[in-house]
Short mmCIF file of C-alpha atoms in Angstrom, two decimals:
data_model
loop_
_atom_site.label_atom_id
_atom_site.label_comp_id
_atom_site.label_asym_id
_atom_site.label_seq_id
_atom_site.Cartn_x
_atom_site.Cartn_y
_atom_site.Cartn_z
CA MET D 1 0.56 -1.71 -39.92
CA THR D 2 1.71 -4.33 -38.04
CA ARG D 3 0.18 -5.11 -34.54
CA TYR D 4 1.32 -5.78 -31.02
CA ALA D 5 -1.50 -6.08 -29.27
CA ASP D 6 -1.39 -10.16 -28.98
CA ILE D 7 1.91 -9.62 -27.55
CA PRO D 8 1.99 -10.29 -23.33
CA LYS D 9 3.43 -7.61 -21.48
CA PRO D 10 5.45 -8.75 -18.96
CA ILE D 11 5.22 -8.76 -15.44
CA ARG D 12 7.30 -6.85 -13.16
CA SER D 13 8.97 -7.77 -9.97
CA GLY D 14 8.76 -5.35 -6.75
CA ILE D 15 8.03 -4.78 -3.55
CA VAL D 16 4.65 -4.89 -1.38
CA VAL D 17 4.64 -3.38 1.90
CA VAL D 18 1.81 -4.97 4.24
CA ASP D 19 -0.02 -4.36 7.13
CA PRO D 20 0.76 -7.35 9.15
CA GLU D 21 -2.84 -7.06 11.36
CA ARG D 22 -5.06 -6.46 8.62
CA GLY D 23 -3.04 -8.13 5.77
CA THR D 24 -3.96 -5.14 3.14
CA PRO D 25 -1.40 -3.47 1.08
CA GLN D 26 -0.01 -0.26 2.39
CA ARG D 27 1.89 0.52 -0.93
CA VAL D 28 2.90 -1.35 -3.69
CA ILE D 29 6.69 -0.70 -5.44
CA VAL D 30 7.11 -1.58 -9.20
CA LEU D 31 10.31 -2.21 -10.24
CA GLN D 32 11.11 -0.25 -13.43
CA PHE D 33 13.18 -2.73 -14.97
CA ASN D 34 13.52 -6.18 -13.80
CA PRO D 35 16.87 -7.63 -12.97
CA ASP D 36 18.68 -8.98 -15.21
CA THR D 37 20.04 -11.48 -12.69
CA LEU D 38 19.41 -12.90 -9.38
CA GLU D 39 22.22 -14.48 -7.13
CA ARG D 40 20.08 -16.58 -4.17
CA SER D 41 22.31 -18.19 -1.50
CA ILE D 42 20.68 -20.88 0.15
CA ALA D 43 22.24 -22.29 3.74
CA PRO D 44 20.45 -25.58 5.60
CA GLN D 45 20.20 -24.97 9.44
CA SER D 46 21.80 -28.42 9.90
CA ALA D 47 21.26 -29.70 13.60
CA GLY D 48 24.60 -31.08 13.53
CA ASP D 49 28.13 -30.00 12.57
CA SER D 50 29.77 -30.19 8.72
CA GLY D 51 32.91 -31.58 10.07
CA ASP D 52 34.65 -34.83 9.36
CA GLY D 53 34.07 -36.89 12.37
CA GLY D 54 36.09 -40.19 10.99
CA SER D 55 39.28 -40.94 12.57
CA GLY D 56 41.61 -38.13 12.21
CA GLY D 57 39.10 -35.62 11.22
CA THR D 58 38.03 -32.78 13.06
CA GLY D 59 34.35 -33.02 12.98
CA GLY D 60 33.17 -32.04 16.32
CA GLY D 61 28.80 -32.41 16.30
CA ASP D 62 27.01 -35.84 17.37
CA ARG D 63 27.00 -38.10 14.36
CA ASN D 64 23.40 -38.91 15.14
CA GLU D 65 22.25 -35.18 13.79
CA ALA D 66 24.46 -35.54 10.77
CA LEU D 67 21.16 -35.84 8.35
CA ARG D 68 19.07 -33.57 10.73
CA LEU D 69 17.57 -30.12 10.37
CA LYS D 70 17.08 -27.38 12.71
CA GLY D 71 14.74 -25.59 10.88
CA PRO D 72 14.00 -24.18 7.17
CA ALA D 73 16.83 -23.43 4.87
CA GLN D 74 18.34 -19.32 5.52
CA GLU D 75 18.05 -17.79 2.14
CA THR D 76 19.12 -14.63 0.57
CA TRP D 77 18.64 -12.91 -2.50
CA LYS D 78 21.25 -9.77 -4.36
CA PHE D 79 19.97 -8.52 -7.56
CA THR D 80 20.72 -5.04 -8.91
CA ALA D 81 17.62 -2.79 -9.87
CA GLU D 82 17.73 0.36 -12.34
CA ILE D 83 15.81 3.42 -12.10
CA ASP D 84 16.37 5.81 -15.15
CA ALA D 85 13.71 8.65 -15.48
CA THR D 86 14.71 9.70 -18.98
CA ASP D 87 12.98 6.40 -19.94
CA GLN D 88 9.63 7.59 -18.54
CA LEU D 89 9.89 11.18 -19.99
CA GLU D 90 5.94 11.31 -20.69
CA ILE D 91 5.60 11.58 -17.07
CA ALA D 92 6.90 14.16 -15.25
CA ALA D 93 9.75 14.39 -12.92
CA PRO D 94 10.40 17.73 -11.24
CA ASP D 95 12.46 15.90 -8.12
CA GLY D 96 13.86 13.41 -10.50
CA ILE D 97 14.30 10.05 -9.03
CA HIS D 98 14.35 11.21 -5.57
CA PRO D 99 10.88 9.67 -4.74
CA GLN D 100 11.67 6.23 -5.72
CA LEU D 101 15.13 6.66 -3.98
CA ALA D 102 13.14 7.43 -0.72
CA THR D 103 10.74 5.28 -1.14
CA LEU D 104 13.78 1.98 -1.11
CA GLU D 105 15.11 3.99 1.52
CA MET D 106 12.50 4.18 3.94
CA LEU D 107 11.72 0.23 4.14
CA VAL D 108 15.35 0.27 6.38
CA GLN D 109 14.47 3.50 8.05
CA PRO D 110 12.02 4.27 10.91
CA THR D 111 9.34 7.18 10.41
CA THR D 112 10.04 10.17 11.94
CA ALA D 113 6.77 9.70 14.08
CA GLN D 114 8.20 6.16 15.83
CA LEU D 115 11.13 7.88 16.58
CA ARG D 116 9.48 11.07 18.26
CA ALA D 117 7.17 8.27 20.03
CA ALA D 118 10.38 6.49 21.45
CA SER D 119 11.76 9.74 22.17
CA GLU D 120 8.46 10.75 24.44
CA LEU D 121 9.01 7.44 26.24
CA THR D 122 12.60 8.30 27.05
CA LYS D 123 11.84 11.69 28.57
CA LYS D 124 8.90 9.60 30.69
CA GLY D 125 11.67 7.54 32.04
CA THR D 126 10.50 4.71 30.49
CA ILE D 127 13.75 1.70 31.49
CA GLU D 128 13.13 -0.07 28.69
CA ILE D 129 12.03 0.80 25.04
CA SER D 130 11.07 -2.30 22.34
CA PRO D 131 12.47 -2.03 19.03
CA ILE D 132 11.04 -0.05 16.38
CA GLU D 133 8.92 -2.45 14.28
CA MET D 134 8.55 -1.89 10.24
CA PRO D 135 5.83 -3.16 8.19
CA LEU D 136 5.68 -6.65 6.93
CA THR D 137 7.97 -6.68 3.20
CA LEU D 138 6.80 -9.20 0.80
CA PHE D 139 9.36 -9.70 -2.44
CA THR D 140 7.14 -10.60 -5.47
CA TRP D 141 9.14 -12.41 -8.50
CA GLY D 142 5.80 -13.69 -10.47
CA SER D 143 2.96 -15.50 -9.44
CA LYS D 144 5.49 -18.37 -8.29
CA ARG D 145 7.75 -16.43 -5.97
CA VAL D 146 6.29 -14.40 -3.22
CA MET D 147 8.12 -14.31 -0.12
CA PRO D 148 8.38 -12.20 3.24
CA VAL D 149 11.62 -10.69 3.25
CA ARG D 150 14.19 -8.28 5.33
CA LEU D 151 16.40 -5.13 3.53
CA THR D 152 19.67 -6.56 4.55
CA GLU D 153 21.71 -4.23 1.90
CA LEU D 154 20.82 -1.28 0.12
CA SER D 155 23.83 0.30 -2.01
CA VAL D 156 22.22 3.63 -4.36
CA ASN D 157 25.10 4.93 -7.22
CA GLU D 158 23.80 7.92 -8.68
CA SER D 159 24.70 8.19 -12.11
CA ALA D 160 23.32 11.08 -13.80
CA PHE D 161 21.59 14.43 -12.75
CA ASP D 162 19.38 17.02 -13.87
CA VAL D 163 20.46 20.97 -13.72
CA ASN D 164 18.96 21.25 -10.40
CA LEU D 165 21.45 18.06 -8.91
CA ASN D 166 18.32 15.77 -8.85
CA PRO D 167 19.33 12.44 -9.69
CA ILE D 168 17.52 10.75 -12.59
CA ARG D 169 19.35 7.76 -13.10
CA ALA D 170 20.62 5.43 -10.27
CA SER D 171 21.58 1.33 -10.07
CA LEU D 172 20.94 -0.17 -6.32
CA SER D 173 22.17 -3.10 -5.31
CA ILE D 174 19.62 -5.00 -3.10
CA GLY D 175 20.05 -7.68 -0.58
CA MET D 176 17.75 -9.17 1.48
CA LYS D 177 16.72 -12.05 3.64
CA ILE D 178 13.88 -14.50 3.38
CA LEU D 179 12.21 -14.79 6.65
CA THR D 180 11.31 -17.99 7.55
CA VAL D 181 9.00 -19.80 10.33
CA SER D 182 12.06 -19.56 12.31
CA ASP D 183 12.22 -15.78 12.68
CA LEU D 184 9.06 -14.84 12.87
CA PRO D 185 6.56 -15.20 15.75
CA ALA D 186 3.68 -18.20 15.69
CA GLY D 187 0.61 -16.39 14.03
CA HIS D 188 2.27 -13.98 12.43
CA ARG D 189 1.13 -13.55 9.10
CA GLY D 190 4.33 -13.25 7.60
CA ALA D 191 4.84 -16.75 8.83
CA ASP D 192 2.30 -17.94 7.17
CA LEU D 193 3.29 -16.22 3.36
CA TYR D 194 6.34 -18.50 4.24
CA MET D 195 4.65 -21.40 4.42
CA ALA D 196 2.77 -20.86 1.01
CA HIS D 197 5.86 -20.16 -0.56
CA LEU D 198 7.77 -23.30 1.07
CA ALA D 199 4.98 -25.22 -0.23
CA GLN D 200 4.95 -23.62 -3.51
CA LYS D 201 8.37 -25.09 -4.11
CA GLU D 202 7.29 -28.50 -2.98
CA ARG D 203 4.53 -28.20 -5.92
CA LEU D 204 7.11 -27.49 -7.93
CA ALA D 205 9.43 -30.18 -6.91
CA ALA D 206 6.59 -32.74 -7.76
CA LEU D 207 6.78 -31.71 -11.30
CA ALA D 208 10.37 -32.24 -11.45
CA ARG D 209 10.83 -35.46 -13.81
CA GLY D 210 12.83 -38.04 -11.78
CA GLY D 211 16.38 -39.74 -13.44
CA SER D 212 16.95 -43.09 -13.14
CA LEU D 213 19.97 -44.95 -11.40
CA GLY D 214 21.10 -46.13 -15.07
CA MET D 215 21.68 -42.63 -15.87
CA LEU D 216 24.17 -42.66 -13.08
CA GLY D 217 26.05 -45.85 -14.12
CA LEU D 218 24.64 -47.64 -11.08
CA GLY D 219 22.15 -50.28 -10.15
CA GLY D 220 19.81 -50.90 -7.09
CA ALA D 221 22.80 -53.37 -5.96
CA ASP D 222 25.37 -50.64 -5.81
CA LEU D 223 23.32 -48.53 -3.97
CA VAL D 224 22.95 -51.95 -1.25
CA THR D 225 26.56 -52.64 -1.11
CA GLY D 226 28.05 -49.58 -1.82
CA ARG D 227 30.37 -51.00 -4.81
CA GLY D 228 30.29 -49.51 -8.14
#
C-alpha cells in the first residue's frame, strides 16, 4: 500500500482579524483553496513629479526631489478565491456557504451593535460622530508574507445552489490595500506589523545574488562617463 504520510500538507493562505489593543486573534479565515494567481501593484510615493523636466518637457516638479520618497510604496493585491461546499461533503452545510460568505462580507461592514451605538449618539444630539473603526485585518500568504490590509473590493459570483437556494459554490474577487506606517497612527499595532513585513522584504532582498556590469555589457568607466 502506498503511503503519503511524509508528504507535507500545503500551507493555506488566509485572513486573521486581530484585536489592535491586545494583539490577540479574534478570528482566523482560512481560504479553502489557495488562489492560482496573485496580482500585485506597487506604486512609489515620489516626492517630486514624474514628468520630464528637460527643455520642451512638461514636468513641473522640483528636480531636487526626483529621487526622494515621501514614504513606503503603496501596494495593492488582487486575487480570486473559490468556495465550494461540494468539496467538503464530510462537513454538514445546512446553510450552504452562507456562513463563509458572511464572514468575509463582515470584514467591510460595521456590526449592528456599532450602528445602534452611532444612532444613539445621534439621538442624544452629538454633533460629530467618529467613523466606526474596524478590527485590524492581516492577510497571510505563508510565513514570509504577513501584512496589515484593508479590503477595498469584494465581488461575489455565486454559481451553484442547493434545493433551498443556499449558495454552495462561489468565486470571490478580492482586492486589498497593504496598510503602511503612512496609513496608520504612530504606535498602532498594524504599523509595527507593517515594519516587520518590510524588514522581511529587506532580508529577502539581501539573499538575492547580484550581477556584474560585464553581464550588462558595461564597464566601470561607462557609468562615470555615461558612454557605452
